[in-house]
mmCIF file of C-alpha atoms in Angstrom:
data_model
loop_
_atom_site.group_PDB
_atom_site.id
_atom_site.type_symbol
_atom_site.label_atom_id
_atom_site.label_comp_id
_atom_site.label_asym_id
_atom_site.label_seq_id
_atom_site.Cartn_x
_atom_site.Cartn_y
_atom_site.Cartn_z
ATOM 1 C CA MET P 1444 -15.731 -1.934 -47.100
ATOM 2 C CA VAL P 1445 -17.639 -2.331 -43.807
ATOM 3 C CA ASN P 1446 -16.401 -5.138 -41.566
ATOM 4 C CA VAL P 1447 -18.833 -6.174 -38.761
ATOM 5 C CA LYS P 1448 -17.230 -8.194 -35.993
ATOM 6 C CA CYS P 1449 -17.879 -9.367 -32.454
ATOM 7 C CA PHE P 1450 -15.445 -9.406 -29.552
ATOM 8 C CA SER P 1451 -16.550 -11.202 -26.366
ATOM 9 C CA ILE P 1452 -15.223 -10.593 -22.869
ATOM 10 C CA GLY P 1453 -16.157 -13.281 -20.351
ATOM 11 C CA THR P 1454 -15.835 -13.366 -16.579
ATOM 12 C CA PHE P 1455 -16.759 -15.665 -13.703
ATOM 13 C CA HIS P 1456 -17.201 -12.626 -11.448
ATOM 14 C CA ASP P 1457 -19.782 -10.319 -12.967
ATOM 15 C CA ILE P 1458 -19.670 -7.031 -11.072
ATOM 16 C CA TYR P 1459 -20.899 -3.480 -11.489
ATOM 17 C CA PHE P 1460 -17.360 -2.117 -11.813
ATOM 18 C CA PHE P 1461 -16.644 -4.439 -14.738
ATOM 19 C CA GLU P 1462 -19.769 -3.468 -16.672
ATOM 20 C CA LYS P 1463 -19.212 0.229 -15.928
ATOM 21 C CA GLU P 1464 -15.737 0.129 -17.471
ATOM 22 C CA ILE P 1465 -17.015 -1.692 -20.558
ATOM 23 C CA ARG P 1466 -19.782 0.877 -21.044
ATOM 24 C CA ASN P 1467 -17.262 3.714 -20.600
ATOM 25 C CA LEU P 1468 -15.178 2.076 -23.333
ATOM 26 C CA ILE P 1469 -18.166 1.942 -25.686
ATOM 27 C CA ASP P 1470 -18.984 5.618 -25.046
ATOM 28 C CA GLU P 1471 -15.394 6.602 -25.768
ATOM 29 C CA LEU P 1472 -15.255 4.580 -28.993
ATOM 30 C CA LYS P 1473 -18.546 6.093 -30.183
ATOM 31 C CA LYS P 1474 -17.046 9.552 -29.680
ATOM 32 C CA ASN P 1475 -14.304 8.435 -32.067
ATOM 33 C CA ASN P 1476 -16.878 7.523 -34.723
ATOM 34 C CA ILE P 1477 -16.721 3.756 -34.202
ATOM 35 C CA ASN P 1478 -20.133 2.142 -34.527
ATOM 36 C CA ILE P 1479 -20.312 -0.245 -31.564
ATOM 37 C CA PHE P 1480 -22.952 -1.686 -29.272
ATOM 38 C CA LEU P 1481 -23.043 -4.087 -26.316
ATOM 39 C CA ILE P 1482 -25.070 -7.235 -25.655
ATOM 40 C CA LYS P 1483 -24.708 -8.929 -22.287
ATOM 41 C CA GLU P 1484 -25.234 -12.688 -22.276
ATOM 42 C CA GLU P 1485 -25.283 -15.143 -19.366
ATOM 43 C CA LYS P 1486 -23.812 -18.593 -19.992
ATOM 44 C CA GLU P 1487 -23.405 -20.150 -16.557
ATOM 45 C CA PRO P 1488 -20.973 -19.918 -14.884
ATOM 46 C CA LEU P 1489 -19.780 -17.098 -17.163
ATOM 47 C CA SER P 1490 -21.108 -13.654 -17.972
ATOM 48 C CA PHE P 1491 -20.236 -12.442 -21.483
ATOM 49 C CA TYR P 1492 -20.048 -8.878 -22.723
ATOM 50 C CA LYS P 1493 -20.312 -9.053 -26.501
ATOM 51 C CA LEU P 1494 -19.080 -6.012 -28.366
ATOM 52 C CA TYR P 1495 -20.426 -5.754 -31.911
ATOM 53 C CA TYR P 1496 -18.564 -3.193 -33.981
ATOM 54 C CA GLU P 1497 -18.017 -1.922 -37.493
ATOM 55 C CA LEU P 1498 -14.591 -0.867 -38.647
ATOM 56 C CA TYR P 1499 -13.712 1.408 -41.544
ATOM 57 C CA GLY P 1500 -10.049 0.870 -42.411
ATOM 58 C CA ASP P 1501 -6.979 0.234 -40.308
ATOM 59 C CA GLU P 1502 -7.225 3.368 -38.157
ATOM 60 C CA GLY P 1503 -10.447 2.186 -36.531
ATOM 61 C CA LYS P 1504 -8.947 -1.239 -35.873
ATOM 62 C CA ILE P 1505 -5.842 0.224 -34.199
ATOM 63 C CA LEU P 1506 -7.928 2.562 -32.055
ATOM 64 C CA LEU P 1507 -10.279 -0.241 -30.993
ATOM 65 C CA LYS P 1508 -7.431 -2.612 -30.011
ATOM 66 C CA ASN P 1509 -5.642 0.131 -28.051
ATOM 67 C CA LYS P 1510 -8.745 1.224 -26.157
ATOM 68 C CA LEU P 1511 -9.813 -2.359 -25.502
ATOM 69 C CA SER P 1512 -6.349 -3.289 -24.201
ATOM 70 C CA GLU P 1513 -6.322 -0.184 -22.002
ATOM 71 C CA THR P 1514 -9.729 -0.986 -20.505
ATOM 72 C CA ILE P 1515 -8.997 -4.664 -19.831
ATOM 73 C CA SER P 1516 -5.605 -3.903 -18.237
ATOM 74 C CA LYS P 1517 -7.306 -1.289 -16.033
ATOM 75 C CA ILE P 1518 -9.955 -3.822 -14.969
ATOM 76 C CA ILE P 1519 -7.305 -6.426 -14.115
ATOM 77 C CA ILE P 1520 -5.199 -4.000 -12.063
ATOM 78 C CA ASN P 1521 -8.051 -2.243 -10.257
ATOM 79 C CA PHE P 1522 -10.356 -5.172 -9.562
ATOM 80 C CA TRP P 1523 -8.645 -8.517 -10.111
ATOM 81 C CA GLU P 1524 -5.395 -7.564 -8.423
ATOM 82 C CA PRO P 1525 -7.084 -7.327 -4.980
ATOM 83 C CA ARG P 1526 -8.817 -10.653 -5.744
ATOM 84 C CA VAL P 1527 -5.466 -12.243 -6.570
ATOM 85 C CA ILE P 1528 -4.067 -11.023 -3.237
ATOM 86 C CA CYS P 1529 -7.000 -12.656 -1.431
ATOM 87 C CA GLU P 1530 -6.507 -15.921 -3.350
ATOM 88 C CA ILE P 1531 -2.798 -15.987 -2.471
ATOM 89 C CA LEU P 1532 -3.595 -15.348 1.195
ATOM 90 C CA ASP P 1533 -6.160 -18.173 1.164
ATOM 91 C CA LYS P 1534 -3.861 -20.609 -0.620
ATOM 92 C CA ILE P 1535 -0.421 -19.873 0.880
ATOM 93 C CA HIS P 1536 -0.972 -17.901 4.084
ATOM 94 C CA PHE P 1537 -4.154 -19.648 5.244
ATOM 95 C CA TYR P 1538 -2.710 -19.921 8.794
ATOM 96 C CA LEU P 1539 -3.104 -16.185 9.449
ATOM 97 C CA LYS P 1540 -5.757 -15.041 11.896
ATOM 98 C CA PRO P 1541 -8.578 -12.961 10.332
ATOM 99 C CA GLU P 1542 -7.217 -9.674 11.737
ATOM 100 C CA ASP P 1543 -3.671 -10.524 10.559
ATOM 101 C CA ARG P 1544 -4.989 -11.528 7.137
ATOM 102 C CA ALA P 1545 -6.818 -8.193 6.820
ATOM 103 C CA ARG P 1546 -3.697 -6.269 7.849
ATOM 104 C CA THR P 1547 -1.513 -8.258 5.405
ATOM 105 C CA TYR P 1548 -3.993 -7.503 2.619
ATOM 106 C CA ASP P 1549 -3.764 -3.755 3.365
ATOM 107 C CA ILE P 1550 0.053 -3.837 3.475
ATOM 108 C CA ALA P 1551 0.229 -5.744 0.154
ATOM 109 C CA LEU P 1552 -2.063 -3.204 -1.530
ATOM 110 C CA LYS P 1553 0.123 -0.394 -0.184
ATOM 111 C CA ILE P 1554 3.285 -2.055 -1.504
ATOM 112 C CA LEU P 1555 1.722 -2.459 -4.949
ATOM 113 C CA SER P 1556 0.301 1.068 -5.046
ATOM 114 C CA GLU P 1557 3.559 2.767 -4.125
ATOM 115 C CA SER P 1558 6.665 3.290 -6.241
ATOM 116 C CA LYS P 1559 9.040 0.464 -7.079
ATOM 117 C CA GLU P 1560 10.425 -1.751 -4.336
ATOM 118 C CA PRO P 1561 14.120 -1.804 -5.292
ATOM 119 C CA ALA P 1562 14.972 -4.787 -3.108
ATOM 120 C CA LEU P 1563 12.233 -6.952 -4.632
ATOM 121 C CA VAL P 1564 11.989 -5.437 -8.103
ATOM 122 C CA ILE P 1565 8.229 -4.968 -7.818
ATOM 123 C CA PRO P 1566 7.088 -2.771 -10.729
ATOM 124 C CA ASP P 1567 4.868 0.170 -9.839
ATOM 125 C CA TYR P 1568 1.195 0.502 -10.818
ATOM 126 C CA HIS P 1569 1.808 2.121 -14.221
ATOM 127 C CA GLU P 1570 4.554 -0.297 -15.222
ATOM 128 C CA ARG P 1571 2.419 -3.317 -14.286
ATOM 129 C CA LYS P 1572 -0.530 -1.862 -16.191
ATOM 130 C CA GLU P 1573 1.559 -1.240 -19.326
ATOM 131 C CA LYS P 1574 2.949 -4.789 -19.272
ATOM 132 C CA ILE P 1575 -0.544 -6.249 -18.917
ATOM 133 C CA LYS P 1576 -1.831 -3.955 -21.665
ATOM 134 C CA GLN P 1577 0.834 -5.234 -24.043
ATOM 135 C CA LYS P 1578 -0.015 -8.871 -23.235
ATOM 136 C CA VAL P 1579 -3.724 -8.170 -23.749
ATOM 137 C CA LYS P 1580 -3.050 -6.455 -27.073
ATOM 138 C CA GLU P 1581 -1.037 -9.441 -28.316
ATOM 139 C CA PHE P 1582 -3.823 -11.818 -27.288
ATOM 140 C CA ILE P 1583 -6.716 -9.929 -28.871
ATOM 141 C CA GLU P 1584 -4.818 -9.644 -32.152
ATOM 142 C CA GLU P 1585 -5.348 -13.389 -32.558
ATOM 143 C CA ASN P 1586 -8.509 -14.089 -30.535
ATOM 144 C CA GLU P 1587 -12.106 -12.867 -30.453
ATOM 145 C CA ILE P 1588 -13.030 -14.342 -27.067
ATOM 146 C CA PHE P 1589 -11.317 -13.096 -23.914
ATOM 147 C CA ILE P 1590 -11.916 -14.808 -20.533
ATOM 148 C CA ILE P 1591 -10.473 -12.578 -17.801
ATOM 149 C CA GLU P 1592 -9.684 -15.276 -15.220
ATOM 150 C CA GLY P 1593 -8.221 -17.664 -17.785
ATOM 151 C CA PHE P 1594 -6.016 -14.924 -19.208
ATOM 152 C CA ILE P 1595 -4.693 -14.012 -15.737
ATOM 153 C CA ASN P 1596 -4.005 -17.632 -14.748
ATOM 154 C CA PHE P 1597 -2.366 -18.771 -17.993
ATOM 155 C CA ARG P 1598 -0.984 -15.645 -19.701
ATOM 156 C CA LEU P 1599 0.071 -13.529 -16.709
ATOM 157 C CA LYS P 1600 2.091 -15.973 -14.606
ATOM 158 C CA SER P 1601 4.940 -13.488 -14.172
ATOM 159 C CA TYR P 1602 2.352 -10.955 -12.979
ATOM 160 C CA ILE P 1603 1.028 -13.464 -10.404
ATOM 161 C CA ASP P 1604 4.633 -13.952 -9.236
ATOM 162 C CA ILE P 1605 4.902 -10.202 -8.625
ATOM 163 C CA ILE P 1606 1.708 -10.229 -6.526
ATOM 164 C CA GLU P 1607 2.978 -13.245 -4.559
ATOM 165 C CA GLU P 1608 6.232 -11.403 -3.898
ATOM 166 C CA ALA P 1609 4.319 -8.366 -2.637
ATOM 167 C CA VAL P 1610 2.195 -10.573 -0.353
ATOM 168 C CA ASP P 1611 5.321 -12.301 1.013
ATOM 169 C CA LYS P 1612 6.832 -8.919 1.808
ATOM 170 C CA ALA P 1613 3.550 -7.874 3.431
ATOM 171 C CA VAL P 1614 3.658 -10.959 5.685
ATOM 172 C CA ASP P 1615 7.244 -10.060 6.672
ATOM 173 C CA GLU P 1616 6.149 -6.505 7.486
ATOM 174 C CA LEU P 1617 3.237 -7.858 9.525
ATOM 175 C CA LEU P 1618 5.615 -9.959 11.635
ATOM 176 C CA ILE P 1619 7.879 -6.942 12.178
ATOM 177 C CA GLU P 1620 4.844 -4.865 13.209
ATOM 178 C CA LYS P 1621 3.730 -7.539 15.692
ATOM 179 C CA GLU P 1622 7.239 -7.845 17.152
ATOM 180 C CA TYR P 1623 7.384 -4.067 17.497
ATOM 181 C CA LYS P 1624 4.012 -3.959 19.278
ATOM 182 C CA ASP P 1625 5.091 -6.735 21.653
ATOM 183 C CA PHE P 1626 8.330 -4.889 22.377
ATOM 184 C CA MET P 1627 6.481 -1.614 22.981
ATOM 185 C CA ALA P 1628 4.088 -3.408 25.364
ATOM 186 C CA LEU P 1629 7.051 -4.792 27.289
ATOM 187 C CA LEU P 1630 8.701 -1.363 27.560
ATOM 188 C CA LYS P 1631 5.376 0.179 28.597
ATOM 189 C CA PHE P 1632 5.011 -2.381 31.397
ATOM 190 C CA PHE P 1633 8.623 -1.807 32.475
ATOM 191 C CA VAL P 1634 8.211 1.994 32.640
ATOM 192 C CA LYS P 1635 5.010 1.728 34.681
ATOM 193 C CA ASN P 1636 6.892 -0.213 37.341
ATOM 194 C CA LEU P 1637 9.856 2.189 37.550
ATOM 195 C CA GLU P 1638 10.182 4.912 40.156
ATOM 196 C CA PRO P 1639 10.220 8.276 38.326
ATOM 197 C CA LYS P 1640 13.579 10.067 38.492
ATOM 198 C CA LYS P 1641 12.210 13.263 36.969
ATOM 199 C CA GLU P 1642 8.962 15.147 37.342
ATOM 200 C CA VAL P 1643 9.114 16.711 33.866
ATOM 201 C CA VAL P 1644 11.214 16.049 30.787
ATOM 202 C CA ASN P 1645 11.026 18.220 27.671
ATOM 203 C CA LEU P 1646 11.617 16.468 24.363
ATOM 204 C CA PHE P 1647 12.681 19.042 21.777
ATOM 205 C CA PHE P 1648 12.545 18.052 18.096
ATOM 206 C CA LYS P 1649 14.967 20.484 16.495
ATOM 207 C CA GLY P 1650 15.448 19.624 12.822
ATOM 208 C CA LYS P 1651 17.317 16.312 12.667
ATOM 209 C CA GLU P 1652 18.174 16.527 16.361
ATOM 210 C CA VAL P 1653 16.131 15.440 19.354
ATOM 211 C CA LEU P 1654 17.151 17.017 22.663
ATOM 212 C CA LEU P 1655 16.306 15.961 26.216
ATOM 213 C CA LEU P 1656 15.774 18.922 28.530
ATOM 214 C CA ASP P 1657 14.734 19.159 32.168
ATOM 215 C CA GLY P 1658 12.008 21.366 33.639
ATOM 216 C CA GLU P 1659 14.322 24.381 33.404
ATOM 217 C CA LEU P 1660 15.145 23.586 29.760
ATOM 218 C CA LYS P 1661 18.688 22.420 30.571
ATOM 219 C CA ASP P 1662 20.298 19.420 28.878
ATOM 220 C CA ILE P 1663 19.753 16.071 30.591
ATOM 221 C CA LYS P 1664 22.524 13.517 30.551
ATOM 222 C CA ASP P 1665 22.917 10.159 32.216
ATOM 223 C CA ASN P 1666 26.612 9.452 31.793
ATOM 224 C CA GLU P 1667 26.461 5.917 33.141
ATOM 225 C CA ILE P 1668 23.808 4.686 30.728
ATOM 226 C CA GLU P 1669 25.217 6.744 27.829
ATOM 227 C CA ASP P 1670 28.668 5.157 28.277
ATOM 228 C CA LEU P 1671 27.115 1.704 28.467
ATOM 229 C CA LEU P 1672 25.018 2.192 25.359
ATOM 230 C CA LYS P 1673 27.781 3.823 23.327
ATOM 231 C CA LYS P 1674 29.871 0.672 23.735
ATOM 232 C CA ASN P 1675 27.285 -1.031 21.562
ATOM 233 C CA GLY P 1676 28.027 0.372 18.115
ATOM 234 C CA SER P 1677 24.743 -0.904 16.655
ATOM 235 C CA LEU P 1678 22.722 1.578 18.708
ATOM 236 C CA SER P 1679 21.815 4.927 17.192
ATOM 237 C CA LYS P 1680 21.462 8.283 18.944
ATOM 238 C CA ASP P 1681 17.711 7.764 18.840
ATOM 239 C CA ASP P 1682 18.060 4.378 20.587
ATOM 240 C CA ILE P 1683 20.148 6.023 23.288
ATOM 241 C CA LEU P 1684 17.611 8.822 23.696
ATOM 242 C CA ILE P 1685 14.706 6.374 24.154
ATOM 243 C CA SER P 1686 16.791 4.360 26.648
ATOM 244 C CA LEU P 1687 17.570 7.525 28.621
ATOM 245 C CA LEU P 1688 13.888 8.426 28.722
ATOM 246 C CA ILE P 1689 12.967 4.941 29.953
ATOM 247 C CA ASN P 1690 15.682 5.094 32.627
ATOM 248 C CA LEU P 1691 14.367 8.471 33.816
ATOM 249 C CA ALA P 1692 10.727 7.319 33.689
ATOM 250 C CA PRO P 1693 9.456 10.913 34.049
ATOM 251 C CA LYS P 1694 5.950 11.624 35.318
ATOM 252 C CA LYS P 1695 5.410 13.995 32.421
ATOM 253 C CA ILE P 1696 6.946 14.383 28.950
ATOM 254 C CA VAL P 1697 6.339 17.545 26.953
ATOM 255 C CA ILE P 1698 7.062 17.332 23.230
ATOM 256 C CA HIS P 1699 8.165 20.526 21.474
ATOM 257 C CA GLY P 1700 9.133 21.471 17.924
ATOM 258 C CA GLU P 1701 8.294 20.063 14.525
ATOM 259 C CA ILE P 1702 8.590 16.341 13.846
ATOM 260 C CA LEU P 1703 10.375 15.517 10.597
ATOM 261 C CA ASP P 1704 9.683 12.235 8.808
ATOM 262 C CA SER P 1705 13.165 11.037 9.774
ATOM 263 C CA LYS P 1706 12.229 11.395 13.465
ATOM 264 C CA ARG P 1707 8.695 10.009 13.234
ATOM 265 C CA ASP P 1708 9.805 6.656 14.710
ATOM 266 C CA VAL P 1709 11.157 8.379 17.827
ATOM 267 C CA TYR P 1710 7.951 10.369 18.229
ATOM 268 C CA ASP P 1711 5.753 7.282 17.792
ATOM 269 C CA ALA P 1712 7.854 5.231 20.221
ATOM 270 C CA VAL P 1713 7.573 7.903 22.944
ATOM 271 C CA LEU P 1714 3.791 8.071 22.489
ATOM 272 C CA ASN P 1715 3.480 4.271 22.576
ATOM 273 C CA ILE P 1716 5.645 3.754 25.649
ATOM 274 C CA PHE P 1717 4.615 6.701 27.822
ATOM 275 C CA GLU P 1718 1.022 7.183 26.622
ATOM 276 C CA GLU P 1719 -0.911 9.500 28.978
ATOM 277 C CA ARG P 1720 2.294 10.962 30.377
ATOM 278 C CA VAL P 1721 2.926 12.744 27.052
ATOM 279 C CA THR P 1722 1.598 16.179 26.157
ATOM 280 C CA ILE P 1723 2.202 18.096 22.935
ATOM 281 C CA CYS P 1724 3.239 21.750 23.222
ATOM 282 C CA GLU P 1725 2.217 24.029 20.377
ATOM 283 C CA ASP P 1726 3.339 27.455 21.536
ATOM 284 C CA CYS P 1727 6.367 28.189 23.724
ATOM 285 C CA ILE P 1728 9.912 29.578 23.483
ATOM 286 C CA LEU P 1729 11.251 26.264 22.153
ATOM 287 C CA CYS P 1730 8.483 25.741 19.611
ATOM 288 C CA SER P 1731 8.835 29.287 18.284
ATOM 289 C CA LYS P 1732 12.465 28.539 17.356
ATOM 290 C CA VAL P 1733 11.541 25.857 14.827
ATOM 291 C CA LYS P 1734 7.877 26.379 13.927
ATOM 292 C CA PRO P 1735 6.909 29.029 11.356
ATOM 293 C CA LYS P 1736 4.947 31.949 12.733
ATOM 294 C CA LYS P 1737 1.219 31.859 12.009
#
């Protein structure tokens, strides 16, 4: 027996992306022998996408619900998630300057696009999508009209909480970034006003080690500052190395070797503090020891 039905998807934000995904869904269902067509209807302030379909037995129904749930969850994650971030920023973090708001938005997207945040229990993209898909599937089992914004606001409150948590973490990261930049600016100013103690210092990234060498490639040590810094147990070897460099205030720093991810912070700090004094060596005796031959 043929069963003709209509399922309507409504939205307050009619966009090309939304319609494209719906049309992709229809094409996919047609390939699976489901007779379906779309009628778009405007009922201010909503735009409705009405899907008229015929089902032959339970298999068609299961396929339709699965594909529909998949498409709607994809739309929510890929388009409405960024909108939710913006709404949270407007509502809770309205005090941010435009440039800080834009940076926070980027950080929040990055947090949500990466793997799980263990400290905050933020599910990754695929886990969030699967949870939304399940909620959508449960809803469309009982309803023939689906309003995207209403569903997000009233059926996905735990999902909104996750986005808020990601935005809060992004704001924290923004503050850390700003503090770091201010600190780097202070160190930069300090170095510019120091009398250089060395003409040239070679900074050799050797695996997980970073070595300070003079112009003749001999180890540099400043026993007085090393002893002082070592008394502070919270300082790492990298902290001591940066402090030694600042104390020496060399006219020129040559960076050698291959920078591992674990030493990227040291590399970035040297570039930020010493700027035009830094040059990157690509081919010398030191570099040849750690870089693969071309």
